JSON list of C-alpha atoms and ligand atoms in Angstrom, two decimals:
[
{"chain": "O", "resi": 1, "resn": "UNK", "atom": "CA", "xyz": [22.42, 9.74, -2.33]},
{"chain": "O", "resi": 2, "resn": "UNK", "atom": "CA", "xyz": [24.95, 8.79, 0.35]},
{"chain": "O", "resi": 3, "resn": "UNK", "atom": "CA", "xyz": [25.00, 5.56, 2.35]},
{"chain": "O", "resi": 4, "resn": "UNK", "atom": "CA", "xyz": [23.65, 7.11, 5.54]},
{"chain": "O", "resi": 5, "resn": "UNK", "atom": "CA", "xyz": [20.62, 8.49, 3.73]},
{"chain": "O", "resi": 6, "resn": "UNK", "atom": "CA", "xyz": [20.03, 5.22, 1.90]},
{"chain": "O", "resi": 7, "resn": "UNK", "atom": "CA", "xyz": [20.19, 3.31, 5.17]},
{"chain": "O", "resi": 8, "resn": "UNK", "atom": "CA", "xyz": [17.72, 5.72, 6.72]},
{"chain": "O", "resi": 9, "resn": "UNK", "atom": "CA", "xyz": [15.25, 5.07, 3.89]},
{"chain": "O", "resi": 10, "resn": "UNK", "atom": "CA", "xyz": [15.87, 1.34, 4.15]},
{"chain": "O", "resi": 11, "resn": "UNK", "atom": "CA", "xyz": [14.90, 1.44, 7.84]},
{"chain": "O", "resi": 12, "resn": "UNK", "atom": "CA", "xyz": [11.79, 3.43, 7.04]},
{"chain": "O", "resi": 13, "resn": "UNK", "atom": "CA", "xyz": [10.81, 1.04, 4.24]},
{"chain": "O", "resi": 14, "resn": "UNK", "atom": "CA", "xyz": [11.31, -2.01, 6.45]},
{"chain": "O", "resi": 15, "resn": "UNK", "atom": "CA", "xyz": [9.17, -0.39, 9.17]},
{"chain": "O", "resi": 16, "resn": "UNK", "atom": "CA", "xyz": [6.51, 0.54, 6.65]},
{"chain": "O", "resi": 17, "resn": "UNK", "atom": "CA", "xyz": [6.58, -2.99, 5.21]},
{"chain": "O", "resi": 18, "resn": "UNK", "atom": "CA", "xyz": [5.91, -4.39, 8.69]},
{"chain": "O", "resi": 19, "resn": "UNK", "atom": "CA", "xyz": [3.02, -1.98, 9.19]},
{"chain": "O", "resi": 20, "resn": "UNK", "atom": "CA", "xyz": [1.47, -2.99, 5.85]},
{"chain": "O", "resi": 21, "resn": "UNK", "atom": "CA", "xyz": [1.86, -6.70, 6.64]},
{"chain": "O", "resi": 22, "resn": "UNK", "atom": "CA", "xyz": [0.11, -6.14, 9.97]},
{"chain": "O", "resi": 23, "resn": "UNK", "atom": "CA", "xyz": [-2.69, -4.20, 8.25]},
{"chain": "O", "resi": 24, "resn": "UNK", "atom": "CA", "xyz": [-3.22, -7.06, 5.78]},
{"chain": "O", "resi": 25, "resn": "UNK", "atom": "CA", "xyz": [-3.20, -9.54, 8.65]},
{"chain": "O", "resi": 26, "resn": "UNK", "atom": "CA", "xyz": [-5.75, -7.42, 10.49]},
{"chain": "O", "resi": 27, "resn": "UNK", "atom": "CA", "xyz": [-8.04, -7.29, 7.46]},
{"chain": "O", "resi": 28, "resn": "UNK", "atom": "CA", "xyz": [-7.95, -11.09, 7.25]},
{"chain": "O", "resi": 29, "resn": "UNK", "atom": "CA", "xyz": [-8.74, -11.48, 10.94]},
{"chain": "O", "resi": 30, "resn": "UNK", "atom": "CA", "xyz": [-11.64, -9.03, 10.70]},
{"chain": "O", "resi": 31, "resn": "UNK", "atom": "CA", "xyz": [-13.20, -10.97, 7.84]},
{"chain": "O", "resi": 32, "resn": "UNK", "atom": "CA", "xyz": [-12.35, -14.65, 8.10]},
{"chain": "O", "resi": 33, "resn": "UNK", "atom": "CA", "xyz": [-15.49, -15.85, 6.29]},
{"chain": "O", "resi": 34, "resn": "UNK", "atom": "CA", "xyz": [-17.06, -15.16, 2.95]},
{"chain": "O", "resi": 35, "resn": "UNK", "atom": "CA", "xyz": [-20.03, -12.87, 2.34]},
{"chain": "O", "resi": 36, "resn": "UNK", "atom": "CA", "xyz": [-22.22, -15.96, 1.92]},
{"chain": "O", "resi": 37, "resn": "UNK", "atom": "CA", "xyz": [-21.31, -17.24, 5.41]},
{"chain": "O", "resi": 38, "resn": "UNK", "atom": "CA", "xyz": [-22.30, -13.96, 6.99]},
{"chain": "O", "resi": 39, "resn": "UNK", "atom": "CA", "xyz": [-25.65, -13.64, 5.25]},
{"chain": "O", "resi": 40, "resn": "UNK", "atom": "CA", "xyz": [-26.54, -17.21, 6.26]},
{"chain": "O", "resi": 41, "resn": "UNK", "atom": "CA", "xyz": [-25.70, -16.67, 9.92]},
{"chain": "O", "resi": 42, "resn": "UNK", "atom": "CA", "xyz": [-29.07, -15.07, 10.78]},
{"chain": "O", "resi": 43, "resn": "UNK", "atom": "CA", "xyz": [-31.52, -16.30, 8.18]},
{"chain": "O", "resi": 44, "resn": "UNK", "atom": "CA", "xyz": [-34.55, -15.03, 10.13]},
{"chain": "O", "resi": 45, "resn": "UNK", "atom": "CA", "xyz": [-33.28, -11.55, 11.00]},
{"chain": "O", "resi": 46, "resn": "UNK", "atom": "CA", "xyz": [-31.67, -11.10, 7.65]},
{"chain": "O", "resi": 47, "resn": "UNK", "atom": "CA", "xyz": [-33.14, -8.45, 5.41]},
{"chain": "O", "resi": 48, "resn": "UNK", "atom": "CA", "xyz": [-31.99, -6.49, 2.41]},
{"chain": "O", "resi": 49, "resn": "UNK", "atom": "CA", "xyz": [-30.68, -3.50, 4.39]},
{"chain": "O", "resi": 50, "resn": "UNK", "atom": "CA", "xyz": [-28.28, -5.59, 6.44]},
{"chain": "O", "resi": 51, "resn": "UNK", "atom": "CA", "xyz": [-27.08, -7.59, 3.48]},
{"chain": "O", "resi": 52, "resn": "UNK", "atom": "CA", "xyz": [-26.32, -4.40, 1.61]},
{"chain": "O", "resi": 53, "resn": "UNK", "atom": "CA", "xyz": [-24.34, -2.99, 4.51]},
{"chain": "O", "resi": 54, "resn": "UNK", "atom": "CA", "xyz": [-22.32, -6.19, 4.96]},
{"chain": "O", "resi": 55, "resn": "UNK", "atom": "CA", "xyz": [-21.53, -6.19, 1.25]},
{"chain": "O", "resi": 56, "resn": "UNK", "atom": "CA", "xyz": [-20.49, -2.54, 1.33]},
{"chain": "O", "resi": 57, "resn": "UNK", "atom": "CA", "xyz": [-18.19, -3.05, 4.35]},
{"chain": "O", "resi": 58, "resn": "UNK", "atom": "CA", "xyz": [-16.65, -6.02, 2.63]},
{"chain": "O", "resi": 59, "resn": "UNK", "atom": "CA", "xyz": [-16.00, -4.08, -0.55]},
{"chain": "O", "resi": 60, "resn": "UNK", "atom": "CA", "xyz": [-14.24, -1.34, 1.39]},
{"chain": "O", "resi": 61, "resn": "UNK", "atom": "CA", "xyz": [-12.04, -3.91, 3.10]},
{"chain": "O", "resi": 62, "resn": "UNK", "atom": "CA", "xyz": [-11.18, -5.60, -0.17]},
{"chain": "O", "resi": 63, "resn": "UNK", "atom": "CA", "xyz": [-10.19, -2.25, -1.62]},
{"chain": "O", "resi": 64, "resn": "UNK", "atom": "CA", "xyz": [-8.02, -1.60, 1.42]},
{"chain": "O", "resi": 65, "resn": "UNK", "atom": "CA", "xyz": [-6.38, -4.98, 1.09]},
{"chain": "O", "resi": 66, "resn": "UNK", "atom": "CA", "xyz": [-5.76, -4.38, -2.59]},
{"chain": "O", "resi": 67, "resn": "UNK", "atom": "CA", "xyz": [-4.16, -1.02, -1.81]},
{"chain": "O", "resi": 68, "resn": "UNK", "atom": "CA", "xyz": [-2.02, -2.49, 0.96]},
{"chain": "O", "resi": 69, "resn": "UNK", "atom": "CA", "xyz": [-0.95, -5.24, -1.43]},
{"chain": "O", "resi": 70, "resn": "UNK", "atom": "CA", "xyz": [0.15, -2.64, -3.96]},
{"chain": "O", "resi": 71, "resn": "UNK", "atom": "CA", "xyz": [2.02, -0.66, -1.33]},
{"chain": "O", "resi": 72, "resn": "UNK", "atom": "CA", "xyz": [3.74, -3.87, -0.20]},
{"chain": "O", "resi": 73, "resn": "UNK", "atom": "CA", "xyz": [4.89, -4.59, -3.76]},
{"chain": "O", "resi": 74, "resn": "UNK", "atom": "CA", "xyz": [6.12, -0.99, -4.11]},
{"chain": "O", "resi": 75, "resn": "UNK", "atom": "CA", "xyz": [8.06, -1.25, -0.83]},
{"chain": "O", "resi": 76, "resn": "UNK", "atom": "CA", "xyz": [9.68, -4.52, -1.93]},
{"chain": "O", "resi": 77, "resn": "UNK", "atom": "CA", "xyz": [10.66, -2.92, -5.23]},
{"chain": "O", "resi": 78, "resn": "UNK", "atom": "CA", "xyz": [12.13, 0.09, -3.39]},
{"chain": "O", "resi": 79, "resn": "UNK", "atom": "CA", "xyz": [14.17, -2.20, -1.10]},
{"chain": "O", "resi": 80, "resn": "UNK", "atom": "CA", "xyz": [15.46, -3.96, -4.20]},
{"chain": "O", "resi": 81, "resn": "UNK", "atom": "CA", "xyz": [16.44, -0.60, -5.72]},
{"chain": "O", "resi": 82, "resn": "UNK", "atom": "CA", "xyz": [18.42, 0.14, -2.55]},
{"chain": "O", "resi": 83, "resn": "UNK", "atom": "CA", "xyz": [20.28, -3.15, -3.12]},
{"chain": "O", "resi": 84, "resn": "UNK", "atom": "CA", "xyz": [20.84, -2.27, -6.78]},
{"chain": "O", "resi": 85, "resn": "UNK", "atom": "CA", "xyz": [21.99, 1.26, -5.95]},
{"chain": "O", "resi": 86, "resn": "UNK", "atom": "CA", "xyz": [19.23, 2.84, -8.05]},
{"chain": "O", "resi": 87, "resn": "UNK", "atom": "CA", "xyz": [17.09, 4.03, -5.14]},
{"chain": "O", "resi": 88, "resn": "UNK", "atom": "CA", "xyz": [15.92, 7.65, -5.37]},
{"chain": "O", "resi": 89, "resn": "UNK", "atom": "CA", "xyz": [16.39, 7.81, -9.14]},
{"chain": "O", "resi": 90, "resn": "UNK", "atom": "CA", "xyz": [13.38, 8.55, -11.35]},
{"chain": "O", "resi": 91, "resn": "UNK", "atom": "CA", "xyz": [12.55, 5.58, -13.56]},
{"chain": "O", "resi": 92, "resn": "UNK", "atom": "CA", "xyz": [11.33, 7.87, -16.31]},
{"chain": "O", "resi": 93, "resn": "UNK", "atom": "CA", "xyz": [13.95, 10.62, -16.64]},
{"chain": "O", "resi": 94, "resn": "UNK", "atom": "CA", "xyz": [16.82, 9.08, -14.63]},
{"chain": "O", "resi": 95, "resn": "UNK", "atom": "CA", "xyz": [17.28, 12.18, -12.51]},
{"chain": "O", "resi": 96, "resn": "UNK", "atom": "CA", "xyz": [17.30, 12.11, -8.69]},
{"chain": "O", "resi": 97, "resn": "UNK", "atom": "CA", "xyz": [13.88, 12.23, -7.05]},
{"chain": "O", "resi": 98, "resn": "UNK", "atom": "CA", "xyz": [13.62, 15.22, -4.68]},
{"chain": "O", "resi": 99, "resn": "UNK", "atom": "CA", "xyz": [14.37, 14.62, -1.01]},
{"chain": "O", "resi": 100, "resn": "UNK", "atom": "CA", "xyz": [11.01, 16.01, 0.08]},
{"chain": "O", "resi": 101, "resn": "UNK", "atom": "CA", "xyz": [9.17, 13.64, -2.22]},
{"chain": "O", "resi": 102, "resn": "UNK", "atom": "CA", "xyz": [11.18, 10.65, -0.99]},
{"chain": "O", "resi": 103, "resn": "UNK", "atom": "CA", "xyz": [10.52, 11.66, 2.61]},
{"chain": "O", "resi": 104, "resn": "UNK", "atom": "CA", "xyz": [6.80, 11.71, 1.91]},
{"chain": "O", "resi": 105, "resn": "UNK", "atom": "CA", "xyz": [6.75, 8.62, -0.28]},
{"chain": "O", "resi": 106, "resn": "UNK", "atom": "CA", "xyz": [9.98, 6.60, 0.05]},
{"chain": "O", "resi": 107, "resn": "UNK", "atom": "CA", "xyz": [8.77, 3.89, -2.35]},
{"chain": "O", "resi": 108, "resn": "UNK", "atom": "CA", "xyz": [7.95, 6.23, -5.22]},
{"chain": "O", "resi": 109, "resn": "UNK", "atom": "CA", "xyz": [9.56, 5.46, -8.59]},
{"chain": "O", "resi": 110, "resn": "UNK", "atom": "CA", "xyz": [9.16, 8.84, -10.27]},
{"chain": "O", "resi": 111, "resn": "UNK", "atom": "CA", "xyz": [10.18, 12.42, -9.66]},
{"chain": "O", "resi": 112, "resn": "UNK", "atom": "CA", "xyz": [7.35, 14.91, -9.19]},
{"chain": "O", "resi": 113, "resn": "UNK", "atom": "CA", "xyz": [7.77, 16.35, -12.71]},
{"chain": "O", "resi": 114, "resn": "UNK", "atom": "CA", "xyz": [7.39, 12.98, -14.43]},
{"chain": "O", "resi": 115, "resn": "UNK", "atom": "CA", "xyz": [4.54, 12.01, -12.15]},
{"chain": "O", "resi": 116, "resn": "UNK", "atom": "CA", "xyz": [2.68, 15.21, -13.02]},
{"chain": "O", "resi": 117, "resn": "UNK", "atom": "CA", "xyz": [3.31, 14.70, -16.74]},
{"chain": "O", "resi": 118, "resn": "UNK", "atom": "CA", "xyz": [2.01, 11.14, -16.51]},
{"chain": "O", "resi": 119, "resn": "UNK", "atom": "CA", "xyz": [-1.10, 12.25, -14.63]},
{"chain": "O", "resi": 120, "resn": "UNK", "atom": "CA", "xyz": [-1.81, 14.85, -17.26]},
{"chain": "O", "resi": 121, "resn": "UNK", "atom": "CA", "xyz": [-1.43, 12.08, -19.85]},
{"chain": "Y", "resi": 201, "resn": "ZN", "atom": "ZN1", "xyz": [11.56, 12.09, -13.69]}
]
């Protein structure tokens, strides 16, 4: 991969990193309290249906945050690989990852063949 291409991916990764950080920030702002705080807010109106829905929303948000956290770690690792000069190389077989795959998922660590093999087990 030439320098221009690497720089292009670096810019994309930095942009993506910013987006993920903002998403994590947003999730924190949406849910500043704990589940317990929310269920105690309206002790009279509170009934099982509402509690269940609050818990479900919260679980979805936690999953999102977990995913965003993983993406953030993957982006950081990809930026490090750009520094190391190993960006775009499959960690399993050592061959270049296809351009199309990198365009779709710039922080991926595996070529499509290795990924498919791994998914098959
Ligand atoms: Zn591979």
